[in-house]
Short mmCIF file of C-alpha atoms in Angstrom, two decimals:
data_model
loop_
_atom_site.label_atom_id
_atom_site.label_comp_id
_atom_site.label_asym_id
_atom_site.label_seq_id
_atom_site.Cartn_x
_atom_site.Cartn_y
_atom_site.Cartn_z
CA UNK A 723 18.17 -0.41 -3.57
CA UNK A 724 17.70 3.19 -5.14
CA UNK A 725 15.48 5.80 -3.67
CA UNK A 726 12.90 7.52 -5.24
CA UNK A 727 13.43 10.07 -8.02
CA UNK A 728 12.07 12.70 -9.57
CA UNK A 729 12.50 14.44 -12.31
CA UNK A 730 12.71 17.38 -13.17
CA UNK A 731 14.16 18.68 -10.06
CA UNK A 732 13.73 22.25 -11.47
CA UNK A 733 11.07 23.75 -13.75
CA UNK A 734 10.75 27.45 -15.14
CA UNK A 735 6.88 28.24 -16.70
CA UNK A 736 4.44 30.81 -17.45
CA UNK A 737 0.78 31.11 -16.88
CA UNK A 738 -1.37 29.45 -19.30
CA UNK A 739 1.39 26.53 -19.85
CA UNK A 740 0.94 23.35 -19.10
CA UNK A 741 3.84 20.98 -16.66
CA UNK A 742 4.04 17.51 -16.52
CA UNK A 743 6.46 16.09 -13.30
CA UNK A 744 7.82 12.11 -13.45
CA UNK A 745 8.12 9.98 -10.35
CA UNK A 746 10.35 6.88 -10.08
CA UNK A 747 9.38 4.38 -7.17
CA UNK A 748 11.28 2.41 -4.99
CA UNK A 749 11.65 -0.99 -6.75
CA UNK A 750 8.82 -3.30 -5.53
CA UNK A 751 6.89 -0.53 -4.05
CA UNK A 752 3.01 0.24 -5.23
CA UNK A 753 1.95 3.26 -4.26
CA UNK A 754 2.71 6.51 -5.02
CA UNK A 755 1.18 10.26 -3.19
CA UNK A 756 2.33 13.29 -4.36
CA UNK A 757 2.01 16.17 -2.64
CA UNK A 758 2.18 20.23 -3.42
CA UNK A 759 4.12 21.65 -0.35
CA UNK A 760 3.82 26.24 -0.58
CA UNK A 761 5.36 28.78 2.46
CA UNK A 762 1.45 29.32 3.04
CA UNK A 763 -0.50 25.99 2.67
CA UNK A 764 2.26 24.17 3.79
CA UNK A 765 1.95 20.19 3.24
CA UNK A 766 -1.46 19.40 0.86
CA UNK A 767 -1.74 16.02 -0.59
CA UNK A 768 -2.19 15.94 -4.14
CA UNK A 769 -3.46 12.40 -5.01
CA UNK A 770 -2.40 8.69 -4.19
CA UNK A 771 -2.39 6.34 -6.85
CA UNK A 772 -1.88 2.18 -6.38
CA UNK A 773 -1.91 -0.66 -9.26
CA UNK A 774 -2.48 2.17 -11.40
CA UNK A 775 -6.05 2.82 -10.47
CA UNK A 776 -6.03 6.34 -8.73
CA UNK A 777 -7.82 5.73 -5.01
CA UNK A 778 -7.84 9.23 -2.96
CA UNK A 779 -7.71 12.60 -4.15
CA UNK A 780 -6.86 15.93 -2.15
CA UNK A 781 -8.79 18.81 -2.72
CA UNK A 782 -7.52 20.34 -6.02
CA UNK A 783 -8.62 21.43 -9.41
CA UNK A 784 -9.48 19.61 -12.26
CA UNK A 785 -6.16 21.45 -13.92
CA UNK A 786 -4.20 18.42 -11.43
CA UNK A 787 -4.07 15.62 -12.50
CA UNK A 788 -1.71 12.30 -12.35
CA UNK A 789 -2.00 8.38 -13.39
CA UNK A 790 0.27 5.15 -13.00
CA UNK A 791 2.16 3.13 -15.26
CA UNK A 792 2.86 -0.56 -14.89
CA UNK A 793 6.06 -0.50 -13.58
CA UNK A 794 4.74 2.12 -11.08
CA UNK A 795 6.33 5.39 -12.25
CA UNK A 796 3.94 8.01 -11.69
CA UNK A 797 3.32 11.57 -13.96
CA UNK A 798 1.18 14.30 -12.78
CA UNK A 799 0.33 16.59 -14.81
CA UNK A 800 -0.90 20.63 -14.22
CA UNK A 801 -2.44 22.53 -17.42
CA UNK A 802 -3.20 25.46 -17.30
CA UNK A 803 -0.70 26.81 -14.84
CA UNK A 804 -1.42 29.76 -12.69
CA UNK A 805 0.93 31.78 -10.42
CA UNK A 806 -0.74 30.31 -7.30
CA UNK A 807 1.11 26.59 -8.51
CA UNK A 808 4.63 27.68 -8.07
CA UNK A 809 5.15 24.98 -5.51
CA UNK A 810 7.20 21.85 -4.32
CA UNK A 811 5.79 18.75 -5.61
CA UNK A 812 6.91 15.90 -3.75
CA UNK A 813 5.91 12.67 -4.38
CA UNK A 814 6.50 9.57 -1.74
CA UNK A 815 5.87 5.70 -1.97
CA UNK A 816 5.06 2.67 -0.31
CA UNK A 817 4.87 -0.56 -0.19
CA UNK A 818 1.12 -0.75 0.43
CA UNK A 819 -1.29 2.23 1.00
CA UNK A 820 0.59 5.36 2.33
CA UNK A 821 -2.11 5.92 4.86
CA UNK A 822 -1.08 2.76 7.00
CA UNK A 823 2.63 1.66 5.29
CA UNK A 824 5.96 3.85 5.64
CA UNK A 825 6.68 6.32 2.56
CA UNK A 826 9.75 6.99 1.40
CA UNK A 827 10.11 10.60 -0.14
CA UNK A 828 11.49 12.16 -3.49
CA UNK A 829 13.95 14.94 -3.25
CA UNK A 830 10.91 17.46 -5.39
CA UNK A 831 10.26 19.64 -8.24
CA UNK A 832 10.64 23.03 -7.27
CA UNK A 833 8.09 24.39 -10.22
CA UNK A 834 8.03 28.57 -10.10
CA UNK A 835 5.61 30.12 -12.05
CA UNK A 836 6.13 33.49 -13.99
CA UNK B 1336 -10.41 24.59 10.78
CA UNK B 1337 -7.28 22.77 10.26
CA UNK B 1338 -7.92 18.51 10.77
CA UNK B 1339 -4.21 18.65 12.44
CA UNK B 1340 -2.66 21.11 15.22
CA UNK B 1341 1.02 20.76 15.95
CA UNK B 1342 2.54 22.80 18.66
CA UNK B 1343 4.91 24.72 19.45
CA UNK B 1344 5.19 26.21 15.73
CA UNK B 1345 8.88 27.47 16.65
CA UNK B 1346 10.96 26.00 19.48
CA UNK B 1347 14.91 27.10 20.38
CA UNK B 1348 16.55 24.44 22.32
CA UNK B 1349 20.20 23.77 24.00
CA UNK B 1350 21.81 21.35 22.97
CA UNK B 1351 21.61 18.16 25.46
CA UNK B 1352 17.81 19.46 26.64
CA UNK B 1353 14.88 16.72 26.31
CA UNK B 1354 12.36 18.08 23.77
CA UNK B 1355 8.58 17.73 23.04
CA UNK B 1356 6.47 18.47 20.05
CA UNK B 1357 2.38 18.17 20.16
CA UNK B 1358 0.10 16.81 17.59
CA UNK B 1359 -3.62 17.24 18.21
CA UNK B 1360 -6.13 15.32 15.26
CA UNK B 1361 -9.76 16.25 14.79
CA UNK B 1362 -10.25 13.23 11.65
CA UNK B 1363 -10.42 9.82 12.47
CA UNK B 1364 -7.41 8.44 11.39
CA UNK B 1365 -5.86 4.55 10.26
CA UNK B 1366 -1.85 5.67 11.13
CA UNK B 1367 -0.19 8.92 12.03
CA UNK B 1368 2.53 10.12 10.75
CA UNK B 1369 5.87 11.78 11.77
CA UNK B 1370 7.86 13.51 9.16
CA UNK B 1371 11.26 15.12 9.50
CA UNK B 1372 12.23 18.28 6.86
CA UNK B 1373 15.73 19.45 6.65
CA UNK B 1374 16.98 23.00 5.02
CA UNK B 1375 16.63 21.61 1.21
CA UNK B 1376 13.45 19.97 1.66
CA UNK B 1377 14.35 16.27 2.05
CA UNK B 1378 11.96 14.74 3.96
CA UNK B 1379 12.05 11.40 5.93
CA UNK B 1380 9.84 9.63 7.83
CA UNK B 1381 10.51 8.80 11.15
CA UNK B 1382 7.08 6.72 12.56
CA UNK B 1383 3.69 5.48 11.41
CA UNK B 1384 1.91 4.72 14.70
CA UNK B 1385 -2.06 3.57 14.71
CA UNK B 1386 -0.61 2.66 18.66
CA UNK B 1387 1.01 3.00 21.71
CA UNK B 1388 4.47 4.42 21.47
CA UNK B 1389 7.66 3.66 19.14
CA UNK B 1390 11.31 4.46 20.24
CA UNK B 1391 13.92 4.64 17.55
CA UNK B 1392 17.44 5.71 18.90
CA UNK B 1393 16.95 9.54 20.69
CA UNK B 1394 13.43 9.21 19.38
CA UNK B 1395 10.46 8.45 20.60
CA UNK B 1396 6.87 8.88 19.45
CA UNK B 1397 3.50 8.17 21.40
CA UNK B 1398 0.07 8.47 20.27
CA UNK B 1399 -3.50 8.53 22.26
CA UNK B 1400 -6.87 6.86 19.66
CA UNK B 1401 -9.49 8.40 22.44
CA UNK B 1402 -7.65 12.06 22.88
CA UNK B 1403 -5.98 12.70 19.39
CA UNK B 1404 -3.01 13.46 20.57
CA UNK B 1405 0.33 12.53 19.70
CA UNK B 1406 3.65 13.48 20.72
CA UNK B 1407 7.52 13.29 19.34
CA UNK B 1408 9.94 12.76 22.11
CA UNK B 1409 14.09 13.89 21.54
CA UNK B 1410 16.15 12.66 24.47
CA UNK B 1411 19.50 14.48 24.77
CA UNK B 1412 19.05 16.93 21.44
CA UNK B 1413 21.78 17.91 18.75
CA UNK B 1414 22.37 20.46 16.51
CA UNK B 1415 21.76 17.78 13.55
CA UNK B 1416 18.53 17.53 15.13
CA UNK B 1417 17.68 20.95 13.83
CA UNK B 1418 14.96 20.65 10.92
CA UNK B 1419 10.69 21.16 10.61
CA UNK B 1420 9.09 18.44 11.85
CA UNK B 1421 5.55 17.83 10.28
CA UNK B 1422 2.94 15.62 11.72
CA UNK B 1423 0.66 13.74 9.51
CA UNK B 1424 -2.36 11.51 9.49
CA UNK B 1425 -4.23 8.52 6.98
CA UNK B 1426 -8.07 9.81 8.12
CA UNK B 1427 -10.30 6.35 8.23
CA UNK B 1428 -12.59 7.95 6.16
CA UNK B 1429 -12.49 9.97 2.38
CA UNK B 1430 -8.69 8.23 2.15
CA UNK B 1431 -7.15 11.83 2.85
CA UNK B 1432 -4.22 12.52 4.54
CA UNK B 1433 -3.81 16.19 6.30
CA UNK B 1434 -0.86 17.50 7.91
CA UNK B 1435 0.30 19.88 10.58
CA UNK B 1436 2.12 23.32 9.38
CA UNK B 1437 5.09 21.34 11.32
CA UNK B 1438 7.50 22.66 13.81
CA UNK B 1439 11.07 24.42 13.11
CA UNK B 1440 13.20 23.03 15.63
CA UNK B 1441 17.27 24.88 16.38
CA UNK B 1442 19.15 23.11 19.50
CA UNK B 1443 22.12 24.89 19.34
CA UNK B 1444 25.43 23.49 20.75
#
């Protein structure tokens, strides 16, 4: 089975721009969770989508949003980028809900905001 | 206040040593996850626990729900075990996921 794929792998944007990141889950996985990792804050939970519905959301501003398509692929969007949004964005997928199922992580998208 | 605390933050061991990494949490949980992150960023899920003990090869994970504590043990450590180990909990209220700050392990040949 192919693993979790994320595109793009690297991205450079400037403040004020918006960005869309994509995550393709392992075949059959219905849950996609998104995480932000920074040197200062570590890993933080952004949100989880399951069967095209956002199930949980972390403590991030409304500039961070996402969606999931009928084929379980997910996108996350960050609008009005700030310098502090520079981070590694990881998605993880699982068969069932992320809290109680093994998650499989993608390689991440490294976003740099200048 | 961190919902998940890990110790130690950094750990250096000689090849062959027995290693223990600890994780304490303050929220009610559905499950606890141990993750491994190698340089370059890739994260692998090692264990998911809701009770008791699990073993996979040289790795053993235990959890004590009453004490809100989990340990990850590595027996006969090897340089390829060098990585950051992260404890994460899925809360049973609010549907949140909380992460520890990670333990950076270096195993010297």
